[in-house]
Coordinates of C-alpha atoms in Angstrom, one line a residue:
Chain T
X1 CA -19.3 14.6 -50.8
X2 CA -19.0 11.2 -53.2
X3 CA -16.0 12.4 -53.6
X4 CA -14.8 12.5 -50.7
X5 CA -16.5 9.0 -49.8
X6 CA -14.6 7.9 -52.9
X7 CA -11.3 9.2 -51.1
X8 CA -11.9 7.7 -48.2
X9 CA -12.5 4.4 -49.4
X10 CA -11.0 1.3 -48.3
X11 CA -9.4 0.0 -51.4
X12 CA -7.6 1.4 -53.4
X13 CA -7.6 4.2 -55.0
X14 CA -9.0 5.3 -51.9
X15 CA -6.8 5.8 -48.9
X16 CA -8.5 5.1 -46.1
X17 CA -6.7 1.6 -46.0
X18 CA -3.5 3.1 -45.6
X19 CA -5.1 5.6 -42.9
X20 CA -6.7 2.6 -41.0
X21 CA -2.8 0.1 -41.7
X22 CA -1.7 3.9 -39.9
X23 CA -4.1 3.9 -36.8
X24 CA -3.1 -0.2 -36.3
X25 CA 0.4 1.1 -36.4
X26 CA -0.2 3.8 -34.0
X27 CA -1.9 1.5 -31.9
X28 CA 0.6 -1.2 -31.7
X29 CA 3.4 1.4 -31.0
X30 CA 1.5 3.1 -28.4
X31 CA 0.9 -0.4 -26.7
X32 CA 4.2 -1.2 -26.9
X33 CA 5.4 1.9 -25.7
X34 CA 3.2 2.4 -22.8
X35 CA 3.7 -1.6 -21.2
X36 CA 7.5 -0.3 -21.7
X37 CA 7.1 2.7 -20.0
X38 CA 4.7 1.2 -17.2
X39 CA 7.6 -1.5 -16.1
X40 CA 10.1 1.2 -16.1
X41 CA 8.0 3.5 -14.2
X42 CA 6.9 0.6 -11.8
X43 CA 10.3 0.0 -11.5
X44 CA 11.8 3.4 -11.1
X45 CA 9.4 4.3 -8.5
X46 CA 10.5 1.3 -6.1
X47 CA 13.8 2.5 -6.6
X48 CA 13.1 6.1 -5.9
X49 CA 11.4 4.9 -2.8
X50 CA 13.5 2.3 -1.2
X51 CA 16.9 2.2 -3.3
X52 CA 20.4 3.4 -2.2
X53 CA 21.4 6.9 -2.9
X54 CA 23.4 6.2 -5.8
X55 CA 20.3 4.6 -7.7
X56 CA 17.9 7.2 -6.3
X57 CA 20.1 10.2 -7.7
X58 CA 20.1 8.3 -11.2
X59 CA 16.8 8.0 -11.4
X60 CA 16.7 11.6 -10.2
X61 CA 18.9 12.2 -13.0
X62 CA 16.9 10.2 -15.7
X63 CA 13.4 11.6 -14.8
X64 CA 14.6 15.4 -15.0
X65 CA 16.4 14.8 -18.3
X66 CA 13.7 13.0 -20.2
X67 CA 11.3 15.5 -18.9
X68 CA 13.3 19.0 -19.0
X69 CA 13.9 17.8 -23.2
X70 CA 11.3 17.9 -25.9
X71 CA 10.3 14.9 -26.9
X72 CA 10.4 15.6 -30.4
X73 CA 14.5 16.2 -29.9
X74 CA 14.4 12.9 -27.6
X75 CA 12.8 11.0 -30.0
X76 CA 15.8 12.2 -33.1
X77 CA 18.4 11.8 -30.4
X78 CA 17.0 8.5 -29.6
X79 CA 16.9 7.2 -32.8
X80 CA 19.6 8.1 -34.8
X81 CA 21.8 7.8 -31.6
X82 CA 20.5 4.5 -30.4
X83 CA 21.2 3.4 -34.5
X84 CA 24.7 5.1 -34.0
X85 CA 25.4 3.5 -31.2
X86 CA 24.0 0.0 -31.6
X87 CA 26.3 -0.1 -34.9
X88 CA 29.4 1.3 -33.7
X89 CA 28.7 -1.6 -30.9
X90 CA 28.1 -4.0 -33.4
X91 CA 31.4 -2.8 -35.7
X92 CA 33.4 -2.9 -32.2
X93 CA 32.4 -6.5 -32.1
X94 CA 33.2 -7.5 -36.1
X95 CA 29.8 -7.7 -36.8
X96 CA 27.6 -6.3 -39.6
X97 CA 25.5 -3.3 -39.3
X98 CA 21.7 -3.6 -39.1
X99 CA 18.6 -1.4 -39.7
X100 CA 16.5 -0.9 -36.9
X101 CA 12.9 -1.8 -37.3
X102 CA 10.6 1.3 -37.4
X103 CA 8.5 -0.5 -34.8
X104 CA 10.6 -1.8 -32.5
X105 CA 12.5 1.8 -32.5
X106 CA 9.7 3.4 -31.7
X107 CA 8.4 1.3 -28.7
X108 CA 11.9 1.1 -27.1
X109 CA 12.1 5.3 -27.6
X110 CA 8.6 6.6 -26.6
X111 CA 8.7 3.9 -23.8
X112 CA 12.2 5.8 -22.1
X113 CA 10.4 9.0 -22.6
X114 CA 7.0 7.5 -20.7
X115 CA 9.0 5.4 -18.1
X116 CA 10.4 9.0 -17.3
X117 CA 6.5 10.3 -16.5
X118 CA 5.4 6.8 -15.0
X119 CA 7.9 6.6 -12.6
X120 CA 7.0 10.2 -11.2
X121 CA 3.1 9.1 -10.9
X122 CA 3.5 5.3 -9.5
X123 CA 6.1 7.0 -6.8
X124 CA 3.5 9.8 -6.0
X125 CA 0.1 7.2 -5.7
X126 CA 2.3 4.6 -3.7
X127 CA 3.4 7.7 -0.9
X128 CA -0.2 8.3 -1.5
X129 CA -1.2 4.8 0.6
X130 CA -2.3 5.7 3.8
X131 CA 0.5 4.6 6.2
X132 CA -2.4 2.7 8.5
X133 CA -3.3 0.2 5.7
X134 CA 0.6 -0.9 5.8
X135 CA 1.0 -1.0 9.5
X136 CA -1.8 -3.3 9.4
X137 CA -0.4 -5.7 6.9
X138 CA 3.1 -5.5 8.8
X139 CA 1.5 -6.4 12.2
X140 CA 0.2 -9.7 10.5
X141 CA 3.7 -10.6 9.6
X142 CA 3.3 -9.8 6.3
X143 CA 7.0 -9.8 4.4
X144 CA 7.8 -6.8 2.3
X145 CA 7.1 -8.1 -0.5
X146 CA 4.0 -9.9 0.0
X147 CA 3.1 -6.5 1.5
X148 CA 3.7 -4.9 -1.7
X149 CA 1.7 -7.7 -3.7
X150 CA -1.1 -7.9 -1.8
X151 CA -1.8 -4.3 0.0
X152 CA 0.1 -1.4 -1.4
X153 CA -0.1 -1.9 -5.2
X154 CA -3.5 -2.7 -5.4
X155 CA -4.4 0.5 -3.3
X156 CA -2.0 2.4 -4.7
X157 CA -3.6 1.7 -8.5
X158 CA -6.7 4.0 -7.7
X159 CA -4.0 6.9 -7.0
X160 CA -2.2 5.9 -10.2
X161 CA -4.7 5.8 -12.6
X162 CA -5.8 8.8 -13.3
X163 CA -2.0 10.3 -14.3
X164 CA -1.7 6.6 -16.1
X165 CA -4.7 7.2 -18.2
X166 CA -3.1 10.8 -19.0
X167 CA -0.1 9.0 -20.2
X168 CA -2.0 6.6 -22.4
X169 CA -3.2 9.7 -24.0
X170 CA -0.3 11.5 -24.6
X171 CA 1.9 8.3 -26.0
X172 CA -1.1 7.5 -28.6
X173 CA -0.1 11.4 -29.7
X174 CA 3.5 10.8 -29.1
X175 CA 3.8 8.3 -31.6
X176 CA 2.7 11.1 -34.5
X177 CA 6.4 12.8 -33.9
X178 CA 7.9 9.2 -35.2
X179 CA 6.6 10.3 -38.3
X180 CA 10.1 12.5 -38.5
X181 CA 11.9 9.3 -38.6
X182 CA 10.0 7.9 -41.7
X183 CA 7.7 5.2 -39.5
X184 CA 4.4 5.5 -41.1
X185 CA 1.7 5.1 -38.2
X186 CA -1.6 7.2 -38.7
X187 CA 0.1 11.0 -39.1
X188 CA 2.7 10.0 -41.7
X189 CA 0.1 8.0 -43.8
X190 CA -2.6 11.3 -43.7
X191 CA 0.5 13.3 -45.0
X192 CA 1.2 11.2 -48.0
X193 CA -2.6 10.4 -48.8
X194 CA -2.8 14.8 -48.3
X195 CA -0.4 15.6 -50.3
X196 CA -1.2 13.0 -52.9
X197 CA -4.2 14.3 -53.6
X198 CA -4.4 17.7 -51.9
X199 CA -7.1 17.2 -50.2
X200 CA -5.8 18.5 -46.7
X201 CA -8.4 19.4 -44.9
X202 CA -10.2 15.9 -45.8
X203 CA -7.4 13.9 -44.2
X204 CA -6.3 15.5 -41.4
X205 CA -10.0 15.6 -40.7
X206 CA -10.2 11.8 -40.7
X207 CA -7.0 11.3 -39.0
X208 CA -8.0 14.0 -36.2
X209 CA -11.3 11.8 -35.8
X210 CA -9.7 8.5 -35.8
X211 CA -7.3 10.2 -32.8
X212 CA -10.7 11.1 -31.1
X213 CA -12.3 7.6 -31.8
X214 CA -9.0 5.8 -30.1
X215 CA -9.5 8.6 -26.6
X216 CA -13.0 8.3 -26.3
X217 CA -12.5 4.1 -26.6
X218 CA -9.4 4.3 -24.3
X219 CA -11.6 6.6 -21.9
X220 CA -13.9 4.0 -21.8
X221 CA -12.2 1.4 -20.9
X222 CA -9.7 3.6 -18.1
X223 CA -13.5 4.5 -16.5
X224 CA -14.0 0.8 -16.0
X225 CA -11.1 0.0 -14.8
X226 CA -11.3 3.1 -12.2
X227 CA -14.8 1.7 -11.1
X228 CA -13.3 -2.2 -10.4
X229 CA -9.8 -0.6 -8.7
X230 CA -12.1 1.9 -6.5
X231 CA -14.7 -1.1 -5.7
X232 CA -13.9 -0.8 -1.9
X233 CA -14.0 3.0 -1.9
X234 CA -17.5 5.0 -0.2
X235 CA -19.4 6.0 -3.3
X236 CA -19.6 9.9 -3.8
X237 CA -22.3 11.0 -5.6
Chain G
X1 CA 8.6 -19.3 38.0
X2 CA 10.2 -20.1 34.5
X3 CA 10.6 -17.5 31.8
X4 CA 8.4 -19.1 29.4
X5 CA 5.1 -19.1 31.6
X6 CA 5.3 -15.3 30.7
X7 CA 3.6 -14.8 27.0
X8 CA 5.3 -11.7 26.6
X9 CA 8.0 -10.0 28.7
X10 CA 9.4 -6.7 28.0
X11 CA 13.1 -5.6 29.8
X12 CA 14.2 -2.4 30.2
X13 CA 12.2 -0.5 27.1
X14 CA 13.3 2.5 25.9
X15 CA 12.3 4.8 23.1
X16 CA 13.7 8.2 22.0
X17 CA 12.2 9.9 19.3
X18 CA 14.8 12.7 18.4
X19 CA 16.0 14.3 21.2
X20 CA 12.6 13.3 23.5
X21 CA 12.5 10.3 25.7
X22 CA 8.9 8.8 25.4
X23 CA 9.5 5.5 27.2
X24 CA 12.6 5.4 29.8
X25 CA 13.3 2.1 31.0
X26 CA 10.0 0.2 30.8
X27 CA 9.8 -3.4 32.0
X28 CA 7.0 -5.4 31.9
X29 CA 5.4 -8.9 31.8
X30 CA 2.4 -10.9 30.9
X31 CA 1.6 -14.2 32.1
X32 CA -0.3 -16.8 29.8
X33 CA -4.0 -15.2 30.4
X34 CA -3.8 -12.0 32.0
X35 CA -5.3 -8.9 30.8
X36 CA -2.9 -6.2 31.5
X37 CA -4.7 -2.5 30.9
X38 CA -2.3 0.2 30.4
X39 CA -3.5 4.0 31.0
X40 CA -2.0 7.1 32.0
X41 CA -2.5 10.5 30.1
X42 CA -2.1 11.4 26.2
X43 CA 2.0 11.6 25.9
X44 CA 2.6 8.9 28.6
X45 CA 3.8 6.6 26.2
X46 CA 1.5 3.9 26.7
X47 CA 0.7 3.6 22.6
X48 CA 4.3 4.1 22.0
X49 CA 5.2 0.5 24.3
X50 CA 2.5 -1.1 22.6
X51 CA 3.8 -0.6 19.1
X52 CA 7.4 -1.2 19.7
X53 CA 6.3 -4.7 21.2
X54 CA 5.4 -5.7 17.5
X55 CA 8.4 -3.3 16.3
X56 CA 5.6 -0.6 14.7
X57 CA 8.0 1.7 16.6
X58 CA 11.8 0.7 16.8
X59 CA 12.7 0.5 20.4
X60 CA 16.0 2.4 21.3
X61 CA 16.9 -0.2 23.7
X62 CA 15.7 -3.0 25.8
X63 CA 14.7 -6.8 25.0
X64 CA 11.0 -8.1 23.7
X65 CA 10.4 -12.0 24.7
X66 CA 7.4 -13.9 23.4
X67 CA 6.9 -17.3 25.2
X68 CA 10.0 -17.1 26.5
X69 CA 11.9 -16.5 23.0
X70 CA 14.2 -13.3 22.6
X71 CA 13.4 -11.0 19.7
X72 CA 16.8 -10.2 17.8
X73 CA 17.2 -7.0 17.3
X74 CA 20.6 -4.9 16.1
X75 CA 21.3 -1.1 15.8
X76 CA 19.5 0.7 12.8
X77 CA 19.1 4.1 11.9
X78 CA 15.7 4.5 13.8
X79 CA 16.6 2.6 17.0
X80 CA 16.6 -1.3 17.4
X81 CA 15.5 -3.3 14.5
X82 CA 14.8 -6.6 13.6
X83 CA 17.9 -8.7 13.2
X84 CA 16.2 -11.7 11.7
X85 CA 13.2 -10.3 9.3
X86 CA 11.7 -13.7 9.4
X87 CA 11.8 -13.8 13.4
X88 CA 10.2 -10.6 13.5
X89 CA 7.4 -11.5 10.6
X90 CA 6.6 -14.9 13.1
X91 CA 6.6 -12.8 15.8
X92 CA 4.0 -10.6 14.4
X93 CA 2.0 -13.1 13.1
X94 CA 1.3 -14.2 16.9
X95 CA 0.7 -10.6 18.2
X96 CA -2.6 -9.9 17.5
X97 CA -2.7 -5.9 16.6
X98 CA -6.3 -4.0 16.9
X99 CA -5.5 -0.4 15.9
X100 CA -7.4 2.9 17.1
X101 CA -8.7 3.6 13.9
X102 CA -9.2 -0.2 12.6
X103 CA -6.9 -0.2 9.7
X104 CA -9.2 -2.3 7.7
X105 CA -7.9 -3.2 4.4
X106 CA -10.1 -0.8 1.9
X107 CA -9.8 -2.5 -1.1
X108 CA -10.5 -6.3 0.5
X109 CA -14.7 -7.1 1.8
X110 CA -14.9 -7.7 5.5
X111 CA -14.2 -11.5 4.9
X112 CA -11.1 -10.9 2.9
X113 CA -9.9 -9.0 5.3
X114 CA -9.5 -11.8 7.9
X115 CA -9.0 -14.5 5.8
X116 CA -5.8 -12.7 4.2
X117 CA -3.4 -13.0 7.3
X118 CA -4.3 -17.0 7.7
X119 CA -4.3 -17.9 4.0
X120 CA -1.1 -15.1 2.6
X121 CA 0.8 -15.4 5.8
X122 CA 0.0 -18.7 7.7
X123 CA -0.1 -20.6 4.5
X124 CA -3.9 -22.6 5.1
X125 CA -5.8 -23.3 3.0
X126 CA -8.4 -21.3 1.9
X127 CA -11.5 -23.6 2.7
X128 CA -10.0 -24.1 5.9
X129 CA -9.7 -20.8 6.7
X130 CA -12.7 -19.5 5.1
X131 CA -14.9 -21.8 7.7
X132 CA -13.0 -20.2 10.7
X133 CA -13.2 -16.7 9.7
X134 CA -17.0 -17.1 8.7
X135 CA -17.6 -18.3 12.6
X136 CA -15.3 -15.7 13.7
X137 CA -17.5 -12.9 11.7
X138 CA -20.6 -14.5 13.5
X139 CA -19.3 -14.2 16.8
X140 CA -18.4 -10.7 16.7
X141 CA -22.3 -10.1 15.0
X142 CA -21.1 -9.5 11.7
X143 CA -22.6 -12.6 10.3
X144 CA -24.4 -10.8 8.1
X145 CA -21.6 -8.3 6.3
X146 CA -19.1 -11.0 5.1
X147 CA -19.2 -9.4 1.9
X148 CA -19.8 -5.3 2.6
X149 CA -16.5 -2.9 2.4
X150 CA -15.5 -1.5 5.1
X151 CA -16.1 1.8 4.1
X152 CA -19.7 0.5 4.2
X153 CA -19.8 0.0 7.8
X154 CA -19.8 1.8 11.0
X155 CA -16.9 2.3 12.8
X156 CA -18.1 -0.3 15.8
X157 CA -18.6 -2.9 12.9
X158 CA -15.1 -1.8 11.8
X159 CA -13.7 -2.6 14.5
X160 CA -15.3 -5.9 15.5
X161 CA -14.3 -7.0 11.7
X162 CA -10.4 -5.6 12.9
X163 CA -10.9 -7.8 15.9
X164 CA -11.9 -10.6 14.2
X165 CA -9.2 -10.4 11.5
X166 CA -6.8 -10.1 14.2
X167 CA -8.2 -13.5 15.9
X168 CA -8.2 -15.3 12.9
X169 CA -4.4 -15.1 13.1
X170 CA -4.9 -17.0 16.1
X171 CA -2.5 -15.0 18.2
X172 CA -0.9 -15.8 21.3
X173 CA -0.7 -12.5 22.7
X174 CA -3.6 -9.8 21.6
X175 CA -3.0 -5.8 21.6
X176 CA -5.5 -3.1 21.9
X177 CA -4.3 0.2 20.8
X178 CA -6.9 2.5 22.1
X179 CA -9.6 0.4 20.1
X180 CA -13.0 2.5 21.1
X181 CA -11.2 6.0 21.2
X182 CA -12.0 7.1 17.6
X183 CA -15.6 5.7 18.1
X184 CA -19.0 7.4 18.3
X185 CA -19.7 7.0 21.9
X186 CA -23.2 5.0 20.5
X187 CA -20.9 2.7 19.4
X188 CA -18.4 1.8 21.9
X189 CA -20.3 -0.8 23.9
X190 CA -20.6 -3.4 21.1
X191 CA -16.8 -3.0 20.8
X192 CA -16.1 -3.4 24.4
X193 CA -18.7 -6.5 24.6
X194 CA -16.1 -8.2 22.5
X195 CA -13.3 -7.4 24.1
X196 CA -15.0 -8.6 27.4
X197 CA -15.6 -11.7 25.9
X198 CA -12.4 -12.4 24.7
X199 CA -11.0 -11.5 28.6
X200 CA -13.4 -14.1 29.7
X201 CA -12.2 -16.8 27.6
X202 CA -8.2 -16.4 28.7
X203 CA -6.6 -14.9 26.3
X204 CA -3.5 -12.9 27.1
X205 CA -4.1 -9.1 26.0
X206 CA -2.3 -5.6 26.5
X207 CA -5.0 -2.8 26.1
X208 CA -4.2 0.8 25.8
X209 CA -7.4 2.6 27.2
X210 CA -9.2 5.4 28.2
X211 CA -12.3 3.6 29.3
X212 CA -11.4 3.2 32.9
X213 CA -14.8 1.6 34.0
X214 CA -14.0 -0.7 31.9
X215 CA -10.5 -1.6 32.6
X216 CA -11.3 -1.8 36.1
X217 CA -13.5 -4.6 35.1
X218 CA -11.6 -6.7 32.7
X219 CA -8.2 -6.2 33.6
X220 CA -6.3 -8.6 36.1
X221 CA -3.9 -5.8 36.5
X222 CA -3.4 -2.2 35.4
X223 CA 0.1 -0.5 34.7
X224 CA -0.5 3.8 35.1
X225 CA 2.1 5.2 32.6
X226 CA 3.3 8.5 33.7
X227 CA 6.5 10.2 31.1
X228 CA 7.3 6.9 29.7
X229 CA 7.7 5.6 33.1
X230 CA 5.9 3.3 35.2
X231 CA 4.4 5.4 37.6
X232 CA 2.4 3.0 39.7
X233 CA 1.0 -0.8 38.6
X234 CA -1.5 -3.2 40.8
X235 CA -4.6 -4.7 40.8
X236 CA -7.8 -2.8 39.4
X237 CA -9.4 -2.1 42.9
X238 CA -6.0 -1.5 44.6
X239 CA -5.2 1.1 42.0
X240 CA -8.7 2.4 41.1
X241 CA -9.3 2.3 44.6
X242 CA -6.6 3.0 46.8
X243 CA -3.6 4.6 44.3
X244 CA -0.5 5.2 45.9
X245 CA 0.8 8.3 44.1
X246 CA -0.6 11.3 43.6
X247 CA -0.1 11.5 40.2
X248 CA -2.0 8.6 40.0
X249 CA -4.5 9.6 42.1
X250 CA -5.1 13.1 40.6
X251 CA -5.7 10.9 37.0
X252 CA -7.5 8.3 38.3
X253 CA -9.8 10.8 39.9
X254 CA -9.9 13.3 37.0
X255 CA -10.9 10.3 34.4
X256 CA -13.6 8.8 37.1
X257 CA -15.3 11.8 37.1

């Protein structure tokens, strides 16, 4: 048991400093990734709704594909792809090549996949909105954006949240599979501080209840939020 | 008579939806204070005319005035539609709309809910239009619920607070869409009382009804809808008391009983 304490320690030549540096880079990616994916779902959903048919069947097109592939593929696609890409771009234009920053990668790529899931819940909790409560905002004159602002959205949330807070969940996982691309958030640190010492069970223990830590926290803070967006709602008991 | 002493005029209304004609050439008009009550039997059309005045439901043809001033409208894929959205939006904002089932905002308190049109539409300012809406609370007795959800009240309060929100826009024209029909019958006289009152002070009001009692009493004038037509129009007693068709009749009759 001391030993294990002594594994676990924060300094070196503990490695639960590299395991907690892990979780901060899990987190940061994860909250990177999910405001990504919220705007593009928040987006995509308007345009699902109300755009022409040539933007509807793109998005059509974009939500089936990011959801038919795994995301593990997705995310070595993305990555070495978007590099690819990015660089022949950059050699097409005479300049030099760069390295993508671990981080930065990571946001843009889990953030596509999650826009591709957001989208599909913000369209369903906005059809969701009972037609009355927007007839009544249109027969006070209410433009269609104002309508949006003021009525729609913030009854819509309620309908959201629950597949939002599912999202949150899955993204804080998602950001393990970067770990294939050498970006060391929380399940890339375990492996090295595992294999260093072989102590696998230890660490994938600690990094299994540093994953449960960051739910139950984020399940916290979803449960308050669902109580303030429902505040108008008939309490069921 | 000029145009403009009517507060709303509608000319030659029509309204398919598919294949089925629900209103066939209806023309009406209101002058500045009359209470007009429309009736007629479930599928006459009567909530149908009511909601394309404020273009809920786009008319297939025909012309909406308010005070005189022509709505623009221009072919869209579900019938007439506003050609000017920020005609339509003014035109709205003076057609006071009280809905069958209240249409409360759910996520706003009872005060919200009436100051929103005056403050996010009109553009006053809120401690303007938080002193208004307060009085207009107290006059429809709901002095005391500024602050509850609607989901927290009855439906008569509902609808008094709907009411209310729909004054507060200060209208020029006021529209009852069957307001007491998805009310506890307990609970339809409070509702009524207001209405009543607001007949008594002048306003000009439409009002889709079943309660024939009390559209004899309020109403200056009562249009029976029969198949999206105008079957037969006059004043309460002539056409409570003395109908001239028997369609009319038969209803009048059946409802009274």
């Amino acid at each position: 048991m001391e030993n294990a304490l002594d594994l676990l320690a924060l300094q070196p030549p503990g490695w639960g400093g590299n395991l907690l540096r892990g979780l901060l880079s899990t987190i940061q990616i994860a909250l990177g990734a999910y405001a990504l994916g919220l705007c593009i779902g928040f987006c995509g959903a308007l345009g699902k709704l109300y755009g022409g048919p040539v933007l509807r069947w793109s998005l059509e097109f974009y939500t089936t594909l990011i959801r038919a592939v795994p995301e593990l593929i997705l995310i070595l696609l993305l990555y070495y792809a978007g590099t690819d890409l990015l660089n022949t771009v950059r050699g097409s234009m005479g300049w030099d090549r760069v390295d993508i920053d671990g981080l930065w990668a990571g946001i843009y790529v889990i953030g596509f996949v999650q826009g591709a899931y957001s989208t599909e819940v913000f369209r369903g909790a906005m059809r969701a909105v009972s037609n009355d409560q927007v007839e009544a905002a249109k027969s006070v004159g209410m433009s269609p954006v104002m309508m949006h602002r003021r009525i729609i959205i913030p009854l819509m949330l309620p309908f959201a949240l629950p597949g939002l807070a599912n999202l949150w969940l899955i993204t804080t996982k998602d950001t393990a599979l970067l770990a294939v691309v050498g970006f060391s958030e929380l399940a890339l640190e375990t492996r090295q501080a595992a294999g260093a010492t072989k102590e696998y069970l230890l660490f994938f223990l600690a990094a299994g209840t540093l994953y449960l830590l960051l739910t139950l926290v984020s399940n916290l803070l979803f449960g308050l939020l669902e109580k303030r967006l429902r505040r108008g709602e008939a309490r069921v008991t | 008579m000029t145009t403009s002493s009517y507060a709303i005029e509608l000319r030659q209304l029509r309204k398919s939806f598919g294949s089925v004609e629900v209103l066939k050439d209806v023309s009406l008009a209101a002058r500045k204070g009359e209470v007009i009550s429309l009736i007629g039997s479930s599928g006459s059309g009567k909530s149908t005319l009511l909601r394309c005045i404020n273009l809920l439901e786009n008319p297939t043809a025909g012309e909406i005035l308010l005070n005189g001033e022509t709505l623009l409208l221009r072919k869209g894929k579900s019938g007439l539609e506003a050609a000017n959205r920020r005609q339509a939006e003014r035109f709205r904002s003076k057609l006071g709309m009280v809905f069958q089932s209240f249409n409360l905002w759910q996520h706003m308190t009872v005060l919200q809910n009436v100051m929103e049109g005056p403050v996010r539409v009109l553009k006053r300012t809120k401690a303007d239009v938080h002193k208004e809406a307060v009085a207009l609370l107290e006059r429809v007795g709901l002095g005391e619920k500024l602050y509850a959800y609607p989901s927290q009240m009855s439906g008569g309060q509902q609808q008094r607070a709907a009411i209310a929100r729909a004054l507060a826009m200060q209208p020029d024209v006021m529209l009852f869409d069957e307001p007491t029909s998805a009310l506890d019958p307990e609970l339809v006289g409070e509702v009524l009382q207001v209405i009543r009152a607001l007949a008594d002070e002048g306003r000009t009001m439409l009002l889709v009804t079943h309660e024939m009692r009390f559209a004899r009493e309020v109403s200056d004038r009562v249009i029976y809808l029969h198949n999206g037509q105008i079957e037969e129009e006059g004043t309460p007693d002539q056409l409570f008391g003395n109908p001239k068709s028997d369609r009319c009749r038969t209803f009048v009759s059946s409802i009274h009983s």
